[in-house]
PDB file of C-alpha atoms and ligand atoms in Angstrom:
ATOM      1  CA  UNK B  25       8.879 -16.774  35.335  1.00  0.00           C
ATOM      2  CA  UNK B  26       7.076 -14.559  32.778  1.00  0.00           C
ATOM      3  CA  UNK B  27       8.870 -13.637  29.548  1.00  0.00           C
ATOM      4  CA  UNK B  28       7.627 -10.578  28.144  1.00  0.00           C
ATOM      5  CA  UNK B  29       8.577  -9.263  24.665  1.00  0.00           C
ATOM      6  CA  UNK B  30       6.682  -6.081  24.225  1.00  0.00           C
ATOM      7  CA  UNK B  31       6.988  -2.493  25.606  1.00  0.00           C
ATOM      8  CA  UNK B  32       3.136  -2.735  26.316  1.00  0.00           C
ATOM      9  CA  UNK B  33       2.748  -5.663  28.132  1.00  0.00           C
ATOM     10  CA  UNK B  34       6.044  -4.647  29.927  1.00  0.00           C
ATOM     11  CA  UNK B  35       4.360  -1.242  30.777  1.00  0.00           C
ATOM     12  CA  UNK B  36       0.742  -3.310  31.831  1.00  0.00           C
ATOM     13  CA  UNK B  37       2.842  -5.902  34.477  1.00  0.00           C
ATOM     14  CA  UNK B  38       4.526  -3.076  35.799  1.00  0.00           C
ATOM     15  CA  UNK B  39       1.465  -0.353  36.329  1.00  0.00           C
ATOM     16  CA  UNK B  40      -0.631  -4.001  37.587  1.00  0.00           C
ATOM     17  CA  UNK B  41       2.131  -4.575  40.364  1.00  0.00           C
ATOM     18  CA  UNK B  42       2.511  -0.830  41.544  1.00  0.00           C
ATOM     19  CA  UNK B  43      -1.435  -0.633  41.938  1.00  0.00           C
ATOM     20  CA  UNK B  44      -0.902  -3.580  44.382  1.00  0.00           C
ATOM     21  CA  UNK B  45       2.341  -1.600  46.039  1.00  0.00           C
ATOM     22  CA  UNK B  46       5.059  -4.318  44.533  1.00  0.00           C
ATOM     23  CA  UNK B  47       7.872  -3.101  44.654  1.00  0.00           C
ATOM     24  CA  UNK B  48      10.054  -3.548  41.546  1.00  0.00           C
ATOM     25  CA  UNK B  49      13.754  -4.736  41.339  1.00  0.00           C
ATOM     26  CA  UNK B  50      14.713  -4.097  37.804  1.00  0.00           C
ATOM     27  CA  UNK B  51      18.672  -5.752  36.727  1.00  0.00           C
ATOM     28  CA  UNK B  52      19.229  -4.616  33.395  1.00  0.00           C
ATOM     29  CA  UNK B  53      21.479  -6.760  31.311  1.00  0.00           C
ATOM     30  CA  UNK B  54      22.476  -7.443  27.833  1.00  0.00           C
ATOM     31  CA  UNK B  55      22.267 -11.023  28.778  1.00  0.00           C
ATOM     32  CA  UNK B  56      25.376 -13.765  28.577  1.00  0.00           C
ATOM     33  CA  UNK B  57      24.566 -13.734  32.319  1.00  0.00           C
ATOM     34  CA  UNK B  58      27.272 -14.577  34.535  1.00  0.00           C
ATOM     35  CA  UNK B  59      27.913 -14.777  38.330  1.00  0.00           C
ATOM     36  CA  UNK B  60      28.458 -11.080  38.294  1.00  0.00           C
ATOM     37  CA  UNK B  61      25.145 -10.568  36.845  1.00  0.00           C
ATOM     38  CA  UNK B  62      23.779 -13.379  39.382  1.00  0.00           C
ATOM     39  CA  UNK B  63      24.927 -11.532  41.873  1.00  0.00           C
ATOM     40  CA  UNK B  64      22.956  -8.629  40.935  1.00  0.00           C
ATOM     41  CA  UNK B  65      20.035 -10.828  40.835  1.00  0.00           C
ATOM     42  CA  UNK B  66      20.504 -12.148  44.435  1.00  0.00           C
ATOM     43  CA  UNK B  67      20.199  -8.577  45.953  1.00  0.00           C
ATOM     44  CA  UNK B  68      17.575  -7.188  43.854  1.00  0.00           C
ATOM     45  CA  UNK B  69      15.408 -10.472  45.237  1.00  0.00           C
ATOM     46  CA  UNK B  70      16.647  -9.461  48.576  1.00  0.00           C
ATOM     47  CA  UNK B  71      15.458  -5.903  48.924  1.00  0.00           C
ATOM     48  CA  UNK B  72      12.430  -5.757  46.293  1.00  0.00           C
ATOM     49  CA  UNK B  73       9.100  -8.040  45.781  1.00  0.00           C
ATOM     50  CA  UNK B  74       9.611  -8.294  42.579  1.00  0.00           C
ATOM     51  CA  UNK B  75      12.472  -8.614  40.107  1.00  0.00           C
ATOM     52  CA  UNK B  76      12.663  -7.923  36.288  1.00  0.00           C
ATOM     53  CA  UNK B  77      15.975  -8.554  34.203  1.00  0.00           C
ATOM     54  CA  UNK B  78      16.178  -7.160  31.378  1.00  0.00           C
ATOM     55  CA  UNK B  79      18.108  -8.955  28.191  1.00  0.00           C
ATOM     56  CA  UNK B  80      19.027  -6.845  25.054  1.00  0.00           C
ATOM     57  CA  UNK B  81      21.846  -6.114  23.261  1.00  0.00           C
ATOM     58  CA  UNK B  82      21.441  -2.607  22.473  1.00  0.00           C
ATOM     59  CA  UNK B  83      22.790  -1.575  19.405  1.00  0.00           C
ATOM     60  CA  UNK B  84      22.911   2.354  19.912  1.00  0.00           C
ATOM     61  CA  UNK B  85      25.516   1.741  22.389  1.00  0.00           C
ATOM     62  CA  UNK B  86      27.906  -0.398  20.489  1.00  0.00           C
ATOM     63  CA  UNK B  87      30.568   1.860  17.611  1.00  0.00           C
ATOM     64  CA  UNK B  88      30.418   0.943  14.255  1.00  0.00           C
ATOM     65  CA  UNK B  89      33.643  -1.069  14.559  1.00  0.00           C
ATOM     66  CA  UNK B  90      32.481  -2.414  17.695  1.00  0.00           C
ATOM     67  CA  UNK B  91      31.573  -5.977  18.279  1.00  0.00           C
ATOM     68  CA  UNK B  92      27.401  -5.648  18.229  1.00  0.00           C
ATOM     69  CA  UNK B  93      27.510  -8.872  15.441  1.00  0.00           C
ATOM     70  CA  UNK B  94      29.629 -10.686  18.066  1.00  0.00           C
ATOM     71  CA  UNK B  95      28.399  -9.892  21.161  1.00  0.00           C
ATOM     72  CA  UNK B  96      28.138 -13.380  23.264  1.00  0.00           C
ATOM     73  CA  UNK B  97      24.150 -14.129  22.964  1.00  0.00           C
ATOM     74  CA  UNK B  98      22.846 -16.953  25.311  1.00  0.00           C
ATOM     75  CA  UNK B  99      19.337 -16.773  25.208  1.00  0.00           C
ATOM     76  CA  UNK B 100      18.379 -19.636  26.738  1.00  0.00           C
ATOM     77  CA  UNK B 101      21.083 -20.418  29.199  1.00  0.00           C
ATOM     78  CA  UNK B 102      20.019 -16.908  30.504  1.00  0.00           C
ATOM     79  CA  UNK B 103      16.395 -17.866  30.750  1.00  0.00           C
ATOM     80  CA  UNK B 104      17.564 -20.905  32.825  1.00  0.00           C
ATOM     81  CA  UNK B 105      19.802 -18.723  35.674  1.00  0.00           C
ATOM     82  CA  UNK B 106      16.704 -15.929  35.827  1.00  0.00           C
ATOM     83  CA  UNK B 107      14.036 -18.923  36.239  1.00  0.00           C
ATOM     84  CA  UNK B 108      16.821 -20.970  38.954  1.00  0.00           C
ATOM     85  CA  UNK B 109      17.302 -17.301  41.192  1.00  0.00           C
ATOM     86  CA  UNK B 110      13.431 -16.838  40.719  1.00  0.00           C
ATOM     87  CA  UNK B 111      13.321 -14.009  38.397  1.00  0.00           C
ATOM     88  CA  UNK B 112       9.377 -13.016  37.888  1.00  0.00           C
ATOM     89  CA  UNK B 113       9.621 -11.238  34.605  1.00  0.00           C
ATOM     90  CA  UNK B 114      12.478 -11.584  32.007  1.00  0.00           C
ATOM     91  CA  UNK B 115      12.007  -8.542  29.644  1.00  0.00           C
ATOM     92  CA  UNK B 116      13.731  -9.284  26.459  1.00  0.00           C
ATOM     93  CA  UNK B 117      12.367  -7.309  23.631  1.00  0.00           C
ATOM     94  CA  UNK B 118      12.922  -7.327  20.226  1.00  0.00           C
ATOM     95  CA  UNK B 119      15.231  -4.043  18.648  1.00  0.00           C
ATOM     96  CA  UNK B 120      12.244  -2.619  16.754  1.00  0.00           C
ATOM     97  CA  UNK B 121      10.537  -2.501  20.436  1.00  0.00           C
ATOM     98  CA  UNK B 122      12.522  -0.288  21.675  1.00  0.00           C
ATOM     99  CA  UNK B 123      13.731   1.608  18.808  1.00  0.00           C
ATOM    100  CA  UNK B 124      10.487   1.796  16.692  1.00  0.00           C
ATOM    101  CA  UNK B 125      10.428   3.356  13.217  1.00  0.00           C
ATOM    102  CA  UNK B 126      11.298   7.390  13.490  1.00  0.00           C
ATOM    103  CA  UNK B 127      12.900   6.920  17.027  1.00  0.00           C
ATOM    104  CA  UNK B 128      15.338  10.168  17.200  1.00  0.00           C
ATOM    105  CA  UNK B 129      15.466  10.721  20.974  1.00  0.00           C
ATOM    106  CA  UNK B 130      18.842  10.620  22.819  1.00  0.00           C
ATOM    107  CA  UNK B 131      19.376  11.062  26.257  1.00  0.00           C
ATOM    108  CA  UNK B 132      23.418  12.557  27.019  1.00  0.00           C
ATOM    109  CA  UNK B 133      25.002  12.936  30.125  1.00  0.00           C
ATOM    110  CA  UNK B 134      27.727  14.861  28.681  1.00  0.00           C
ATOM    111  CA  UNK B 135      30.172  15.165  31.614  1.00  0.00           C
ATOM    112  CA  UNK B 136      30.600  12.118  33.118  1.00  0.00           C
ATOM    113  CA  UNK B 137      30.621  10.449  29.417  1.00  0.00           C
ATOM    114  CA  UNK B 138      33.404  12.989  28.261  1.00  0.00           C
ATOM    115  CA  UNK B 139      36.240  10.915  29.632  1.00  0.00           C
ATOM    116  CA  UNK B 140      37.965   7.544  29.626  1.00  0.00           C
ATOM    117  CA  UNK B 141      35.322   5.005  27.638  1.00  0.00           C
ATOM    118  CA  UNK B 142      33.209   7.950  26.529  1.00  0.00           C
ATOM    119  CA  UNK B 143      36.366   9.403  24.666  1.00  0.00           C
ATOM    120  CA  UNK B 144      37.389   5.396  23.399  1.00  0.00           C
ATOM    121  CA  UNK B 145      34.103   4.543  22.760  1.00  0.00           C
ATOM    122  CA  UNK B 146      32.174   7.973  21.325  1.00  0.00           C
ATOM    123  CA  UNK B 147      28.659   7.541  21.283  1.00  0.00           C
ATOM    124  CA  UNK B 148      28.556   4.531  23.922  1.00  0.00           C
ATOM    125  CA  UNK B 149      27.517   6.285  26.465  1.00  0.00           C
ATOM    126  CA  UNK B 150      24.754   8.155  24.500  1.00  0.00           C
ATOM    127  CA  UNK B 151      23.279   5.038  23.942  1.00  0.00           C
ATOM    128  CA  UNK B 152      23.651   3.301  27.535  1.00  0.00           C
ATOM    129  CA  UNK B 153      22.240   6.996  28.880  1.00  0.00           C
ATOM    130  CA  UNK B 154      19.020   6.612  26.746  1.00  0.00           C
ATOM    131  CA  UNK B 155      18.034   2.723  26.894  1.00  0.00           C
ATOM    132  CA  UNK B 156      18.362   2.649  30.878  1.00  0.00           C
ATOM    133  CA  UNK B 157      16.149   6.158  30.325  1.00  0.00           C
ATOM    134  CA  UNK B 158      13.846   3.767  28.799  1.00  0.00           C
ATOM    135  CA  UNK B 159      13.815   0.717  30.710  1.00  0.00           C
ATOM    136  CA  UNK B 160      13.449   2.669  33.935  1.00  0.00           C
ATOM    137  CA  UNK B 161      10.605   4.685  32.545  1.00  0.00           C
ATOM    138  CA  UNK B 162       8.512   1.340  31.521  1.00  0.00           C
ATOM    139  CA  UNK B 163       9.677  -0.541  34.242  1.00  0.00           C
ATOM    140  CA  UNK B 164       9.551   1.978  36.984  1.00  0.00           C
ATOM    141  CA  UNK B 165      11.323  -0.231  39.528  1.00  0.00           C
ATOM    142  CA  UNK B 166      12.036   1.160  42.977  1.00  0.00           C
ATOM    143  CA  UNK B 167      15.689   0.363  42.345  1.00  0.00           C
ATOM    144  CA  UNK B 168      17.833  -0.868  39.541  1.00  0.00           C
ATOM    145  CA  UNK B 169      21.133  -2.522  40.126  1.00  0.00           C
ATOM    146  CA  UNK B 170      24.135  -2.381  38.106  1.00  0.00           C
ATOM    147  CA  UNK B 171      27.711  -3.400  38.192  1.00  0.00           C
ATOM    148  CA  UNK B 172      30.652  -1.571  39.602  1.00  0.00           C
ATOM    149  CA  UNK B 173      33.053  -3.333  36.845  1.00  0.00           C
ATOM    150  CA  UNK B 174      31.365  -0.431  34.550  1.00  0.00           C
ATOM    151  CA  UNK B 175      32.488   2.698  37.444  1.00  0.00           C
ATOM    152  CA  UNK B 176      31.361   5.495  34.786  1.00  0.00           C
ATOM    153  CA  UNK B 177      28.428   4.143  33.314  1.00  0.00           C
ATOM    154  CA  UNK B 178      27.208   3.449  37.110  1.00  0.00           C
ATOM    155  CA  UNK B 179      27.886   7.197  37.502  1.00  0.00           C
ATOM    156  CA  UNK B 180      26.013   8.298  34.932  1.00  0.00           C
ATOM    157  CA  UNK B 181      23.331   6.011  35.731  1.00  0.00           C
ATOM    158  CA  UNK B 182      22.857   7.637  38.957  1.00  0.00           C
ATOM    159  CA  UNK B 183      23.411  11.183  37.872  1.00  0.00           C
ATOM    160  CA  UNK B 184      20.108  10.836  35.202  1.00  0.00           C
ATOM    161  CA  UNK B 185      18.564   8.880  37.340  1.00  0.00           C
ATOM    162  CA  UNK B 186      18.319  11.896  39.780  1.00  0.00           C
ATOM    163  CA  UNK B 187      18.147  14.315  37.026  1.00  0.00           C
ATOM    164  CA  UNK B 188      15.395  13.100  35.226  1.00  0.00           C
ATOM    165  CA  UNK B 189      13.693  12.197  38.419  1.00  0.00           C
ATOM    166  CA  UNK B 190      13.043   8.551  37.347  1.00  0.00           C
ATOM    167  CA  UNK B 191      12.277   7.830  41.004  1.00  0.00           C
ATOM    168  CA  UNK B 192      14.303   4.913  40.980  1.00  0.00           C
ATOM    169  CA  UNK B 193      17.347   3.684  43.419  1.00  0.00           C
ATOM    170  CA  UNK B 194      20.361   3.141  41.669  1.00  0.00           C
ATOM    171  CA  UNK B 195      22.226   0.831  43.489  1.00  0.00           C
ATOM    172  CA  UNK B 196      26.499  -0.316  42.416  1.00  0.00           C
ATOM    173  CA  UNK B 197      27.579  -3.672  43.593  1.00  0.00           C
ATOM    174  CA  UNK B 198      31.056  -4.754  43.604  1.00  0.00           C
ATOM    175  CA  UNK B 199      32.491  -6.393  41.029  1.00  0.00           C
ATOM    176  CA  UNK B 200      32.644 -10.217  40.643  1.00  0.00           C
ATOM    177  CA  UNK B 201      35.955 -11.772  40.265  1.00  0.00           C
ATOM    178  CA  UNK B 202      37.585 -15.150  39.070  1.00  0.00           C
ATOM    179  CA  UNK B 203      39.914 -15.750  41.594  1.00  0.00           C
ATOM    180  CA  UNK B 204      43.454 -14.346  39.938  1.00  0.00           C
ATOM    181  CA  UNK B 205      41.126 -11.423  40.330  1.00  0.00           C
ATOM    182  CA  UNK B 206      39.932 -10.682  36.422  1.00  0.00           C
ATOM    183  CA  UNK B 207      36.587  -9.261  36.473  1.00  0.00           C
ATOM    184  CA  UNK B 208      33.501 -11.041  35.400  1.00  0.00           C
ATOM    185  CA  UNK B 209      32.586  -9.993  32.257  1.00  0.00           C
ATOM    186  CA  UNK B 210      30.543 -11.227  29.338  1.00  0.00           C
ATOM    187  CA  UNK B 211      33.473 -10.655  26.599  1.00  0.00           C
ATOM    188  CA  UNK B 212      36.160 -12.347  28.827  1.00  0.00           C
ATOM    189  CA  UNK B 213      34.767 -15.962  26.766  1.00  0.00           C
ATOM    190  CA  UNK B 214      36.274 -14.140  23.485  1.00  0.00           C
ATOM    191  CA  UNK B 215      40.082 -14.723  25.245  1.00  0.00           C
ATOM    192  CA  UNK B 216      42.159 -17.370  24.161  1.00  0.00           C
ATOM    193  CA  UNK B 217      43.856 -19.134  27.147  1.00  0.00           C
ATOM    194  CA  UNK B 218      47.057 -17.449  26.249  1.00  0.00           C
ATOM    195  CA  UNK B 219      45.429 -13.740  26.713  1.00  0.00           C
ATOM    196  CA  UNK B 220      42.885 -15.073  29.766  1.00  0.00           C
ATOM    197  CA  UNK B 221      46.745 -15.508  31.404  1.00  0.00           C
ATOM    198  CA  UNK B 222      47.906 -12.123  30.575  1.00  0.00           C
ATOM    199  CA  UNK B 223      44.198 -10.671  31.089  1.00  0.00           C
ATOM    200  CA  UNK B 224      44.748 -10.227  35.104  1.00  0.00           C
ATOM    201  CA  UNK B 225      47.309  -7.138  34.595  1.00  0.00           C
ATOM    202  CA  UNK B 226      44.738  -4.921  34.730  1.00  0.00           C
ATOM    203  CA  UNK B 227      43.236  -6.158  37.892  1.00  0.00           C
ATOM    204  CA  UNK B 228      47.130  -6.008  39.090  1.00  0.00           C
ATOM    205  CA  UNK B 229      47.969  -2.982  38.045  1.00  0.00           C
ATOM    206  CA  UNK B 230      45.277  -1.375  39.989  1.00  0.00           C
ATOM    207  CA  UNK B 231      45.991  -3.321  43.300  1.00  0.00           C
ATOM    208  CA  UNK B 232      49.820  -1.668  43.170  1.00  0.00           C
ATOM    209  CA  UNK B 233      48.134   2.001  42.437  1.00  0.00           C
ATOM    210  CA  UNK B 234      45.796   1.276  45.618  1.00  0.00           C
ATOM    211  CA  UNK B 235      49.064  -0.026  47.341  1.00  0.00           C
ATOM    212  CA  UNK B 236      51.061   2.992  46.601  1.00  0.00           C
ATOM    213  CA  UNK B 237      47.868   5.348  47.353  1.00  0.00           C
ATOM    214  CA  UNK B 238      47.381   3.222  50.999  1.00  0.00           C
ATOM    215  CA  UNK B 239      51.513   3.802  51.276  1.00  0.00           C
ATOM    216  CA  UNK B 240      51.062   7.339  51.128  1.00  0.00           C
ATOM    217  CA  UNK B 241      51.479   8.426  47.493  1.00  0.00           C
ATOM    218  CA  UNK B 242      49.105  11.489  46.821  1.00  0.00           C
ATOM    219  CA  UNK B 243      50.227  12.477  43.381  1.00  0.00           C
ATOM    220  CA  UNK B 244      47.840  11.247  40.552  1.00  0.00           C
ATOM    221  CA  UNK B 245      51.002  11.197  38.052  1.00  0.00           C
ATOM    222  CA  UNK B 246      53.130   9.164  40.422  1.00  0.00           C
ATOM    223  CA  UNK B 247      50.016   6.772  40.938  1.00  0.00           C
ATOM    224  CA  UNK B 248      49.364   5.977  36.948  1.00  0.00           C
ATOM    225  CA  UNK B 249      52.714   5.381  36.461  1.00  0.00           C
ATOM    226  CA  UNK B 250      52.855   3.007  38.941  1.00  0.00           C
ATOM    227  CA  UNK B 251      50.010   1.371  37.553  1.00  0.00           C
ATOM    228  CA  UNK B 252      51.479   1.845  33.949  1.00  0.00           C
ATOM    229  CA  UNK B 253      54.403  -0.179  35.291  1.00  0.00           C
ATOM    230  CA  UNK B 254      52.402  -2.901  35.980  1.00  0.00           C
ATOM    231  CA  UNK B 255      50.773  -3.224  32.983  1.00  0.00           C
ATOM    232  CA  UNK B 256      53.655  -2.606  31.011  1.00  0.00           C
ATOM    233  CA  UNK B 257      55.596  -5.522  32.172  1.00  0.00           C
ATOM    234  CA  UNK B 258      52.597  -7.785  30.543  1.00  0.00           C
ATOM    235  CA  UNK B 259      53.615  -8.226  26.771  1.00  0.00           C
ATOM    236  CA  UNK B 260      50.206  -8.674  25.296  1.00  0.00           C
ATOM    237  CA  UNK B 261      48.400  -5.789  27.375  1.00  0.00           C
ATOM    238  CA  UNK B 262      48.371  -2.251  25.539  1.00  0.00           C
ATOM    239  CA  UNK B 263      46.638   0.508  27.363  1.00  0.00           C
ATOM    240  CA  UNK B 264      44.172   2.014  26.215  1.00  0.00           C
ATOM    241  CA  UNK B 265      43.999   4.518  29.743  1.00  0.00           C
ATOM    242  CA  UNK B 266      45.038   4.235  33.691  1.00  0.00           C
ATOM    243  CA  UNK B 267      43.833   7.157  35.507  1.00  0.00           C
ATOM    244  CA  UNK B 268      43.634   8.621  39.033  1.00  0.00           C
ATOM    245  CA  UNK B 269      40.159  10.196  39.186  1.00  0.00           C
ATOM    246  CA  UNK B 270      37.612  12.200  41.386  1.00  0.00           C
ATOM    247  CA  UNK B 271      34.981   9.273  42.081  1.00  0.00           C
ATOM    248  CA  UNK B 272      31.991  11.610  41.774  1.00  0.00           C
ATOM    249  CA  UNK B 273      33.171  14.083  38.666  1.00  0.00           C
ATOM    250  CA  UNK B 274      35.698  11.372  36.921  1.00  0.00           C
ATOM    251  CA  UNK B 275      37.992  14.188  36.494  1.00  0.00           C
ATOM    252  CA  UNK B 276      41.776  13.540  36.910  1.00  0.00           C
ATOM    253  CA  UNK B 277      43.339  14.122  40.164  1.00  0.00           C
ATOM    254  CA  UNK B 278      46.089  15.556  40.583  1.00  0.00           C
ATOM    255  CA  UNK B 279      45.998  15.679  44.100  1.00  0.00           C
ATOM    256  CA  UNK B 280      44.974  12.525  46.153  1.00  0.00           C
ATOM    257  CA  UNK B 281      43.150  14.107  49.226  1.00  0.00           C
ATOM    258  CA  UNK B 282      40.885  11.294  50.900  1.00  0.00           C
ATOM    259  CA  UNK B 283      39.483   9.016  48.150  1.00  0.00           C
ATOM    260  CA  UNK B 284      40.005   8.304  44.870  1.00  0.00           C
ATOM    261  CA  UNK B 285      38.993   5.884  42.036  1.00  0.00           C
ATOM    262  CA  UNK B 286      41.589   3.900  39.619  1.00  0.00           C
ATOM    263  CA  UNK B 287      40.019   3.698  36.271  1.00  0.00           C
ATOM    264  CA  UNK B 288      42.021   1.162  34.123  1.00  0.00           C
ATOM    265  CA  UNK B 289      41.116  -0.355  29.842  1.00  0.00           C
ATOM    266  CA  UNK B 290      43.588  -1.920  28.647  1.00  0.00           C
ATOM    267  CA  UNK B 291      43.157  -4.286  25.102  1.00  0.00           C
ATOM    268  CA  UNK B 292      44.384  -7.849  24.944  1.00  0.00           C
ATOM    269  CA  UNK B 293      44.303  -8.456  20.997  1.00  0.00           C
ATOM    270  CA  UNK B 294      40.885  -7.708  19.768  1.00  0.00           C
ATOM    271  CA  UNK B 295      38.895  -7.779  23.551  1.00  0.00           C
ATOM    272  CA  UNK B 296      39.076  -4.684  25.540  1.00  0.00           C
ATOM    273  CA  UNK B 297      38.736  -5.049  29.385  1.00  0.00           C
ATOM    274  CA  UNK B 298      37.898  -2.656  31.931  1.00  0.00           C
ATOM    275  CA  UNK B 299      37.946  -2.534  35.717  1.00  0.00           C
ATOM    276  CA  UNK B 300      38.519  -0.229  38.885  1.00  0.00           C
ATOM    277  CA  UNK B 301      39.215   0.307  42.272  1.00  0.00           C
ATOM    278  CA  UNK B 302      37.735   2.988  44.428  1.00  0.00           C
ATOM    279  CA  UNK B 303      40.053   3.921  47.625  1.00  0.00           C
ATOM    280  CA  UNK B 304      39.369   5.623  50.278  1.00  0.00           C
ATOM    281  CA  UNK B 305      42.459   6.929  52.271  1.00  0.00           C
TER     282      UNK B 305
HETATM  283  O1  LIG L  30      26.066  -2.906  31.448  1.00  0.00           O
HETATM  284  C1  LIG L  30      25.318  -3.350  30.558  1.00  0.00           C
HETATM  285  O2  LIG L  30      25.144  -4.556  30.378  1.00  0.00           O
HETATM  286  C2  LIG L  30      24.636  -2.362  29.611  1.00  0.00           C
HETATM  287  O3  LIG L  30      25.441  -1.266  29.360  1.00  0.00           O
HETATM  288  C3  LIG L  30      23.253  -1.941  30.107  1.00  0.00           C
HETATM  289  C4  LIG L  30      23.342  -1.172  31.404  1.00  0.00           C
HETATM  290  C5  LIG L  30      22.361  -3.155  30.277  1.00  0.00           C
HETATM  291  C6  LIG L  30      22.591  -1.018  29.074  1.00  0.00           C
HETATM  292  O4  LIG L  30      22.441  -1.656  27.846  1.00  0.00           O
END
């Protein structure tokens, strides 16, 4: 496995292995790689030649009260898994790389980031939008694969994807669960065995709003406060939002017709954790 550190010599391995038509699986990541993130891995070495991860914690994407400082960092652990599920490159640049003096662009997808974590977390998705913008322009891989633990920032990723014509694939696989059925992610090491217990009322909560749906409910209200039920019941959950939504606009439904997805944050103390179920009726 190659670890590259620079924006050039990214941009030189990837225009070398599309002059020999490679074609390039890029799994961006902001490393504390897990099995959901291994996962990813597996199926980008399935269905390209070639596959990049990329590892940095991006900064424009984390709130000024947000945990950037903190952020789990795992360096070499995470060079281990890529070399073990035989990652070829392992891009993991430095912040002045990709934000070099006088760097003012941003890249916005303002409607799907006007909702739900765009409206917790203002600015997040600003950020998200214009690093993948980045790493899919230096990479160029003929798909990227992301996580469907993050539902809107998967969205997004598609919608400027297409609109920018990166000429990449964006592919969404499921999410990863621990068996009570808490979703893998990188910030669920920050919970203290008390909150990891209480941490699965999310994943709950979202199972009885797909129950209800699946039962026959059709009214978005009815469906969140089924779901706020559930969550409610858990002492050290607060909600941050449950929501019934259009899967391709993220806009509330009010209406269930034939699909829907559950968009759930709730906070457990200090960590936030988000997850959702898409169902199709
Ligand atoms: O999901 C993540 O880990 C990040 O938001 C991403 C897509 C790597 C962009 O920094």
């Amino acid at each position: 496995m190659k670890t590259i550190r620079t924006v050039q010599a990214m941009a030189a391995w990837s225009a070398a292995h599309h002059r020999e038509g490679v074609t390039i699986g890029l799994v961006p990541t902001m490393g504390a790689l897990h099995a959901g993130h291994r996962a990813l891995i597996r199926v980008a070495r399935l269905s390209c030649d070639a596959v990049v991860v990329s590892l940095f914690v991006n900064p424009a994407q984390f709130g000024p009260k947000e945990d950037f400082a903190r952020y789990p960092r795992k360096p070499k652990a995470d060079a281990t898994l890529c070399r073990k599920e035989g990652v070829d490159v392992l891009f993991a640049p430095h912040v002045d790389e990709i934000y070099p003096d006088g760097f003012q662009t941003t890249v916005s997808v303002p409607r799907l980031a006007r909702r739900w974590e765009g409206e917790q977390r203002p600015g997040h998705f600003d950020g998200v939008a214009t690093v993948v913008t980045k790493l899919l322009t230096l990479v160029r891989p003929a798909a990227a694969f992301f996580g469907q633990k993050d539902f809107q920032q998967a969205a997004l990723i598609t919608r400027l994807a297409e609109d920018l014509n990166l000429g990449a694939r964006v592919i969404v696989y499921p999410t990863v669960r621990e068996a009570d059925g808490l979703a893998l992610s990188s910030r669920n090491v920050f919970l203290t065995p008390v909150q990891r217990r209480a941490a699965p009322a999310l994943f709950q909560a979202l199972k009885a709003g797909r129950a209800a749906i699946l039962a026959g409910g059709r009214s978005g209200a009815a469906i969140q406060q089924v779901m706020r039920k559930v969550v409610g019941k858990e002492s050290l959950a607060g909600i941050d939002y449950l929501a019934v939504c259009d899967p391709d606009t993220l806009e509330p439904l009010k209406h269930i017709r034939d699909c829907a997805v559950l968009l759930g944050a709730i906070r457990i103390g200090r960590i936030r954790l988000i997850d959702n179920l898409l169902v199709k009726c």
